[in-house]
Coordinates of N, CA and C in Angstrom, one line a residue:
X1 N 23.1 -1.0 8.5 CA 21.7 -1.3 8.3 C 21.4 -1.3 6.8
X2 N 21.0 -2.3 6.4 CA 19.9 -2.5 5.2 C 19.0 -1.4 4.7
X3 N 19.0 -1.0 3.7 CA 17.7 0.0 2.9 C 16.2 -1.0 3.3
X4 N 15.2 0.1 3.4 CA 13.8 -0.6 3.4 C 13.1 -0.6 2.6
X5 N 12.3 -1.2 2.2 CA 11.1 -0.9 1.1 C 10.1 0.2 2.2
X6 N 9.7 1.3 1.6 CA 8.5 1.9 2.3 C 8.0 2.7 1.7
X7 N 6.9 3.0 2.0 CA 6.2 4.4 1.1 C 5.7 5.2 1.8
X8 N 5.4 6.3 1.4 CA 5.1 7.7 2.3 C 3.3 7.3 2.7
X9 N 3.2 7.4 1.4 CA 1.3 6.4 0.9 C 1.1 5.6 2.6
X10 N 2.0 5.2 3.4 CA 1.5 3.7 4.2 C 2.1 4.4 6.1
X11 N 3.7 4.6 5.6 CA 4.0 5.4 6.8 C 4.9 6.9 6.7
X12 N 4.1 7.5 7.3 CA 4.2 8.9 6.8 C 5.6 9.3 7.4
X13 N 5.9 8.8 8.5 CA 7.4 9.1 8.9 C 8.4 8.9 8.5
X14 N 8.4 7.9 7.1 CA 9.9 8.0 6.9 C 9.8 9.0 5.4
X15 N 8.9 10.0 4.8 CA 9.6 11.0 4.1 C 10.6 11.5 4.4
X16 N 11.2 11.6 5.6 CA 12.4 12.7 5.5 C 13.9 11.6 6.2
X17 N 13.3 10.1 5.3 CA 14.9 9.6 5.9 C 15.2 8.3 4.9
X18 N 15.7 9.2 3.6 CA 16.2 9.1 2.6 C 17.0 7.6 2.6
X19 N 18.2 7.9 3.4 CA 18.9 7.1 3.5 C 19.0 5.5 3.7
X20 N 17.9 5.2 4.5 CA 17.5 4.0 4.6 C 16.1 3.7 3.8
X21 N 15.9 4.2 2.7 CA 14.5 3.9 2.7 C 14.8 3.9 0.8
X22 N 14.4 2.8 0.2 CA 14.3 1.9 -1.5 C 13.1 2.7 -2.4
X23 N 12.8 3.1 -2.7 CA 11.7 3.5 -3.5 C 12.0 2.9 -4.9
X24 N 10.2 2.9 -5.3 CA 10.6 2.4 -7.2 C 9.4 1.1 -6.5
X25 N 10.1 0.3 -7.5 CA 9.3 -1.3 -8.0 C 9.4 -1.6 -6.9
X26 N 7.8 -2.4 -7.0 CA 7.3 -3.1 -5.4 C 8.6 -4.5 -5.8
X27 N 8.5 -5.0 -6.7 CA 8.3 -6.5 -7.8 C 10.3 -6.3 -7.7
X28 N 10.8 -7.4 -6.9 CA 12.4 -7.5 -7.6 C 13.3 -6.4 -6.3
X29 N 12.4 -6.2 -5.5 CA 13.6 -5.1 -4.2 C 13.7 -6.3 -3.5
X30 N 12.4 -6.5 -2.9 CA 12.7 -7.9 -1.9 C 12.1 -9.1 -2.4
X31 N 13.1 -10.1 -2.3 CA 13.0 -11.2 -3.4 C 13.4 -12.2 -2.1
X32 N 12.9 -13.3 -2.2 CA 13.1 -14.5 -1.6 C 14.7 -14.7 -1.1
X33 N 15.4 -14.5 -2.5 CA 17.0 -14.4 -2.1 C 17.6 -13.5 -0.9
X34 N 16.7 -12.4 -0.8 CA 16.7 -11.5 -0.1 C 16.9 -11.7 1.5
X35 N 15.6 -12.5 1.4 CA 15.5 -13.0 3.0 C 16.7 -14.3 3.7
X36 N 16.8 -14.8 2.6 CA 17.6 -16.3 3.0 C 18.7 -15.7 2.8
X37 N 19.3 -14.6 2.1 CA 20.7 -14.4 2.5 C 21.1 -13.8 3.0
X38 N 20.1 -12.5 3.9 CA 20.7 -11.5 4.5 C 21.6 -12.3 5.4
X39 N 22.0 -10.6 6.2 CA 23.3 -10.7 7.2 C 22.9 -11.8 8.7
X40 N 21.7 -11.8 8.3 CA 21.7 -12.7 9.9 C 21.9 -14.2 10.2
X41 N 20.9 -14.6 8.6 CA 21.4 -16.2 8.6 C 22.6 -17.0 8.1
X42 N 23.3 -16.6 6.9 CA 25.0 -16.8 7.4 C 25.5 -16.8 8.4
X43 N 25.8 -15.2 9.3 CA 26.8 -15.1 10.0 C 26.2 -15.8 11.3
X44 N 25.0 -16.5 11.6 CA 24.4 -17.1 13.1 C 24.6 -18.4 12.7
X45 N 25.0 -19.6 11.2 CA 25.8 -20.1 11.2 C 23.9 -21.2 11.2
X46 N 22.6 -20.6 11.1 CA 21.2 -21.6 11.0 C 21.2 -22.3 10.1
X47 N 20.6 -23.2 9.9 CA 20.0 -23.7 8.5 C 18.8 -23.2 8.4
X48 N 17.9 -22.5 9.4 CA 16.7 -22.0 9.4 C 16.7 -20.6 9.7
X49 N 15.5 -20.0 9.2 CA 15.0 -18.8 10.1 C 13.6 -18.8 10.1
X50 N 13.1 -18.1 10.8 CA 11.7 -17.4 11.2 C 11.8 -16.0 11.1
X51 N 11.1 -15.2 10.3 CA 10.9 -13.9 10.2 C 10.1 -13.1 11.3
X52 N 10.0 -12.1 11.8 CA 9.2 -11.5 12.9 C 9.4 -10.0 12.5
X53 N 7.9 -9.6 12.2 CA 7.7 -8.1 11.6 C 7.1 -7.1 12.5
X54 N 7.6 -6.2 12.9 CA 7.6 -5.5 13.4 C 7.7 -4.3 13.0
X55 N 7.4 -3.8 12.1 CA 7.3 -2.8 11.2 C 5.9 -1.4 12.1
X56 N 6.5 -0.7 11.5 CA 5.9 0.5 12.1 C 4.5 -0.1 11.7
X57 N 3.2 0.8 12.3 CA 1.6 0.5 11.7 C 1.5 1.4 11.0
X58 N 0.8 0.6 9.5 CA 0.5 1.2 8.2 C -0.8 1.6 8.5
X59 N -0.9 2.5 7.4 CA -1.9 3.0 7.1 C -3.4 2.0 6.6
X60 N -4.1 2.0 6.9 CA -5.6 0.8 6.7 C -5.6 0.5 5.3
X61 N -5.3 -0.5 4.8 CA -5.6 -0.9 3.4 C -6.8 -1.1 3.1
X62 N -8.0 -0.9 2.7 CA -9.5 -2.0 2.4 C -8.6 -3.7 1.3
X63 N -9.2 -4.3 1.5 CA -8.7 -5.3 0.5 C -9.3 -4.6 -1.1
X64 N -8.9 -5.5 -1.7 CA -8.9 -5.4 -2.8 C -8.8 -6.0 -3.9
X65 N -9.4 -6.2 -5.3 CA -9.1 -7.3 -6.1 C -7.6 -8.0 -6.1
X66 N -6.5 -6.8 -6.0 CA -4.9 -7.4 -5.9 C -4.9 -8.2 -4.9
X67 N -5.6 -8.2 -4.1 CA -5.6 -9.3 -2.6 C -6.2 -10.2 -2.6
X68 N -7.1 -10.6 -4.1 CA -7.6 -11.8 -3.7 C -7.2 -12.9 -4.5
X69 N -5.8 -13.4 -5.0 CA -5.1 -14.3 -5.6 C -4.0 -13.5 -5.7
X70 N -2.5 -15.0 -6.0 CA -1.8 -14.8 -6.3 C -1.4 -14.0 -7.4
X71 N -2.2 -14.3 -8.4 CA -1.8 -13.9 -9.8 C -2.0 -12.6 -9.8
X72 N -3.3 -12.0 -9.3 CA -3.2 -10.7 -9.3 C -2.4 -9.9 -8.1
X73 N -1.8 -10.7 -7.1 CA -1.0 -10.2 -6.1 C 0.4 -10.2 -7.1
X74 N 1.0 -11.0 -7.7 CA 2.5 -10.9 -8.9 C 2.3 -9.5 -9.8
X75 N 1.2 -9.5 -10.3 CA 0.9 -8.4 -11.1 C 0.5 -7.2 -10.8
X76 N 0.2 -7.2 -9.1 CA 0.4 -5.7 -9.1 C 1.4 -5.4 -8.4
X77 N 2.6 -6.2 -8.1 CA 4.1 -6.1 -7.3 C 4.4 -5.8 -8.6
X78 N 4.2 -6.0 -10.0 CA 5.0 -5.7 -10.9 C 4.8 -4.3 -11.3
X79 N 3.1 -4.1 -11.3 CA 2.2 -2.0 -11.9 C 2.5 -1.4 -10.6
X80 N 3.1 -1.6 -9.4 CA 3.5 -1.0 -8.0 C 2.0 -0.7 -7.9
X81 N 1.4 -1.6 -7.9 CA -0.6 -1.1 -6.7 C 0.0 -0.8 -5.8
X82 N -0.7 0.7 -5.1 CA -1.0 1.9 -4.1 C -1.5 0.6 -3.1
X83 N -2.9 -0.1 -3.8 CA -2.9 -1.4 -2.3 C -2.1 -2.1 -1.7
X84 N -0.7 -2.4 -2.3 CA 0.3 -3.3 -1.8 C 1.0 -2.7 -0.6
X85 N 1.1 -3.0 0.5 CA 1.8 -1.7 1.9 C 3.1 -2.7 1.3
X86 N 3.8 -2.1 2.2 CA 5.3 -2.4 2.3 C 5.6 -3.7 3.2
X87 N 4.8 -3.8 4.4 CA 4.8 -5.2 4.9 C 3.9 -6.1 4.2
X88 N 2.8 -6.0 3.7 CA 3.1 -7.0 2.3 C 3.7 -7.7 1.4
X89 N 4.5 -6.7 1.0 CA 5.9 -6.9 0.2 C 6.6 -7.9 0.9
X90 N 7.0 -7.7 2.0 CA 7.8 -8.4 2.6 C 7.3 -9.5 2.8
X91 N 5.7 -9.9 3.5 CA 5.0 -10.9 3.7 C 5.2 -11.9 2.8
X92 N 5.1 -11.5 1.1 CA 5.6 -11.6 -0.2 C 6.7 -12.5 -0.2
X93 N 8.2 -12.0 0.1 CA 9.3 -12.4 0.0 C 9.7 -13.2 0.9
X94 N 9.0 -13.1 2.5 CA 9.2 -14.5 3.7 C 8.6 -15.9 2.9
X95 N 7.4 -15.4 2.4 CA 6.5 -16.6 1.9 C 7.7 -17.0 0.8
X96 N 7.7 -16.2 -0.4 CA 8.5 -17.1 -1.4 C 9.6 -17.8 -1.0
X97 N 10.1 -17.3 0.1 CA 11.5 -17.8 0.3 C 11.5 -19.2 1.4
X98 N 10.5 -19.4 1.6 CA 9.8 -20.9 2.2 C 10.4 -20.4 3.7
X99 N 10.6 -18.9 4.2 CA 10.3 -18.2 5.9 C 9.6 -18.2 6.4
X100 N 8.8 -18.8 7.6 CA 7.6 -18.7 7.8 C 7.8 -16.7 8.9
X101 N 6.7 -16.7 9.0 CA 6.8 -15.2 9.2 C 5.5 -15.1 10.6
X102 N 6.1 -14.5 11.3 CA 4.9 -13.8 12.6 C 5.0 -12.3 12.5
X103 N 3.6 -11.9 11.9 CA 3.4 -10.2 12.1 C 2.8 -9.9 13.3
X104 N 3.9 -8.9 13.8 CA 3.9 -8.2 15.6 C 3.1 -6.7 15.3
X105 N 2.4 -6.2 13.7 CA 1.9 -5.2 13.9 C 0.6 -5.3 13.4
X106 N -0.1 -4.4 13.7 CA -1.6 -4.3 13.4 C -1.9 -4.0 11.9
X107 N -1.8 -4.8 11.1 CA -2.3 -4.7 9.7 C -2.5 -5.8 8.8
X108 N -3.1 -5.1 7.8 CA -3.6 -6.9 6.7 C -2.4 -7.6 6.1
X109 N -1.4 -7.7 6.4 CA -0.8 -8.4 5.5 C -0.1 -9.5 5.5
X110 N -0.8 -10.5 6.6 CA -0.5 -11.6 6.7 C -2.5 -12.1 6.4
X111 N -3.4 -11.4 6.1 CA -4.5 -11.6 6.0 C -5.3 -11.9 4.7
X112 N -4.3 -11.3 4.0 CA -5.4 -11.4 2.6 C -4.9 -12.6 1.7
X113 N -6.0 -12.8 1.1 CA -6.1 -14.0 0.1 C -4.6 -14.6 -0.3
X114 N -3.9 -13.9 -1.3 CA -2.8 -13.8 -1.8 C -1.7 -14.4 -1.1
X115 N -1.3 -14.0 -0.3 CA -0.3 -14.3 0.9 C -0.5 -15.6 1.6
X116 N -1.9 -15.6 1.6 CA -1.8 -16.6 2.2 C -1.8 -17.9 1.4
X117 N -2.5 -17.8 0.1 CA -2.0 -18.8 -0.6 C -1.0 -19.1 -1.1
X118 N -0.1 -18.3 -1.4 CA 1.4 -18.5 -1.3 C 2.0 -19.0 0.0
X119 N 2.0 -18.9 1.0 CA 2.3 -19.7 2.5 C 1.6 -21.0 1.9
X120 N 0.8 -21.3 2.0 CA -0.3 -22.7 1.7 C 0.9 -23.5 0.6
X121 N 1.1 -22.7 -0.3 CA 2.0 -23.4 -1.5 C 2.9 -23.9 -1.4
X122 N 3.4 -22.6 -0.4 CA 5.2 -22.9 0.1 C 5.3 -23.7 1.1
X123 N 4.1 -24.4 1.8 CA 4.1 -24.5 3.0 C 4.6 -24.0 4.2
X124 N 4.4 -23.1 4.5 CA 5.1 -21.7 4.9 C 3.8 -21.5 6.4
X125 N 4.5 -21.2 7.2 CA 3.7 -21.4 8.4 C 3.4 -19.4 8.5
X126 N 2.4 -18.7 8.5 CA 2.3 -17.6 9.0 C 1.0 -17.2 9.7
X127 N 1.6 -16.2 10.9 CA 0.7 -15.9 11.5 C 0.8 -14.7 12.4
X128 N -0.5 -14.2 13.6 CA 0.2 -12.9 13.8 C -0.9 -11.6 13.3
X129 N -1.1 -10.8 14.2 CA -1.7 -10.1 14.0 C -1.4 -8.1 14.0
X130 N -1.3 -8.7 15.7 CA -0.4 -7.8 16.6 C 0.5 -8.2 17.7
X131 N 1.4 -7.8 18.4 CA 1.8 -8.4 19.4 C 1.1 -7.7 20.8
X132 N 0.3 -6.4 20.4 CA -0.6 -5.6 21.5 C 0.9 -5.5 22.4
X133 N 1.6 -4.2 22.5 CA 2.5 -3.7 23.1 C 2.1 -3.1 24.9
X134 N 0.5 -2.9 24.5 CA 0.3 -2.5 25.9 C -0.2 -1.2 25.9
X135 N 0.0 0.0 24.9 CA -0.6 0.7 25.2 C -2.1 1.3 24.3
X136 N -2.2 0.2 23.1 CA -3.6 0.3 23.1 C -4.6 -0.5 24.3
X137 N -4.4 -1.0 25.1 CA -5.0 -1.3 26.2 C -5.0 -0.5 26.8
X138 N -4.0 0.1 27.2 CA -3.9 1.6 28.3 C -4.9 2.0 28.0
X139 N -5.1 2.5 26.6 CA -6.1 3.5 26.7 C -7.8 3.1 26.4
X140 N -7.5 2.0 25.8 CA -9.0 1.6 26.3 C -9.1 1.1 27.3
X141 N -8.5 0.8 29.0 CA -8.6 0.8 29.8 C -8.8 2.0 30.3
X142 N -8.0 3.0 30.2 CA -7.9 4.6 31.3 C -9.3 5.7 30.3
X143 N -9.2 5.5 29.3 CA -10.2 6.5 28.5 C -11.5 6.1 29.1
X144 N -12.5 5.4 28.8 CA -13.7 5.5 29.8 C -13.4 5.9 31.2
X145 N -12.6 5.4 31.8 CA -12.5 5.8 33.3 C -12.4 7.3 33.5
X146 N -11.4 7.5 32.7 CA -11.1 9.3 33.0 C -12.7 9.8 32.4
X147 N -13.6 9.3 31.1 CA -14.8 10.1 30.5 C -15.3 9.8 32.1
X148 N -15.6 8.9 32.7 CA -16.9 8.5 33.6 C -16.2 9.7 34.8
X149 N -15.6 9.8 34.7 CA -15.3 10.6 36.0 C -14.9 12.4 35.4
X150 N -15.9 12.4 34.4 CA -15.8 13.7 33.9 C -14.3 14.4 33.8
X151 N -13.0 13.7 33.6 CA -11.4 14.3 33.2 C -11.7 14.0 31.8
X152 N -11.5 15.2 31.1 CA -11.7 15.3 29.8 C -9.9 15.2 29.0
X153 N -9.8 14.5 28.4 CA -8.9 14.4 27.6 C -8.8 14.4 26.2
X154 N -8.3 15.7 25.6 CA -7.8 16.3 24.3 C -7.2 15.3 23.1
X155 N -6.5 14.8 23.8 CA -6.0 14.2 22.8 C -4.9 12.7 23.7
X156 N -4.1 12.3 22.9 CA -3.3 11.1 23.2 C -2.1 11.0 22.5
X157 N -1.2 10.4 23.5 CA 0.0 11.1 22.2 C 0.6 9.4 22.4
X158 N 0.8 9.0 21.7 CA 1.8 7.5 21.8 C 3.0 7.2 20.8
X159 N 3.6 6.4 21.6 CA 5.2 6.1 20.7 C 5.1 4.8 19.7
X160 N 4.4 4.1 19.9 CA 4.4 2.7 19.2 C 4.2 3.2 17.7

């Protein structure tokens, strides 16, 4: 397996796993070259790929001036902005690398300014929000029902 770009700042579970996980510069880990040459598209013999992220759910970014153009989205991959999550980054390096990309998890980073004008440039098809796995439905399906019928529930524990 491949090292990841991640930060504790975004998903709190991988502090204790060293081994697969890049820290340092947002700017220059995942680079365009990155995507088009990993192990998948040689050895499956494509002339294409499609990216599909699935990445753990980050932490809520608010947008931010780094999110509202390119130029300031280059410049803060270069100062590592606290705003940039990690699927960002990567949103980053599908776009540069003319990948078009589908985000399967719940966060901004097929959403803000920046990224997307980079897709627009590259002409780079992206889209994708969530793929909704099923169990945030569950519970906003079963949670009023159990409140309306007075079963009180503590808490909720999920794997996604």
């Amino acid at each position: 397996m491949q090292p990841v770009t991640a930060r504790e700042l975004f998903v709190c579970a991988v502090a204790h796993r060293d081994d697969e996980v890049v820290r340092g510069q947002h700017f220059g880990y995942v680079t365009g070259r990155d995507i088009r040459e990993s192990e998948c598209v040689p050895l499956s013999g494509c002339d294409r790929a499609v990216g599909v992220w699935c990445g753990s759910t980050e932490v809520f970014v608010q947008p931010s001036r780094v999110h509202m153009d390119l130029d300031a989205f280059e410049r803060g991959l270069k100062e590592n902005d606290d705003a940039i999550s990690p699927a960002m980054i990567y949103a980053y390096a599908f776009a540069r690398a003319g990948v078009p990309l589908a985000n399967g998890a719940p966060n901004l980073a097929l959403d803000v300014p920046a990224i997307q004008q980079l897709a627009r440039e590259q002409g780079v098809a992206i889209a994708g929000k969530d793929f909704k796995t099923g169990q945030t439905l569950m519970k906003t399906i079963l949670a009023p029902g159990f409140a309306t019928r007075y079963l009180g529930v503590r808490g909720w524990y999920s794997t996604n």
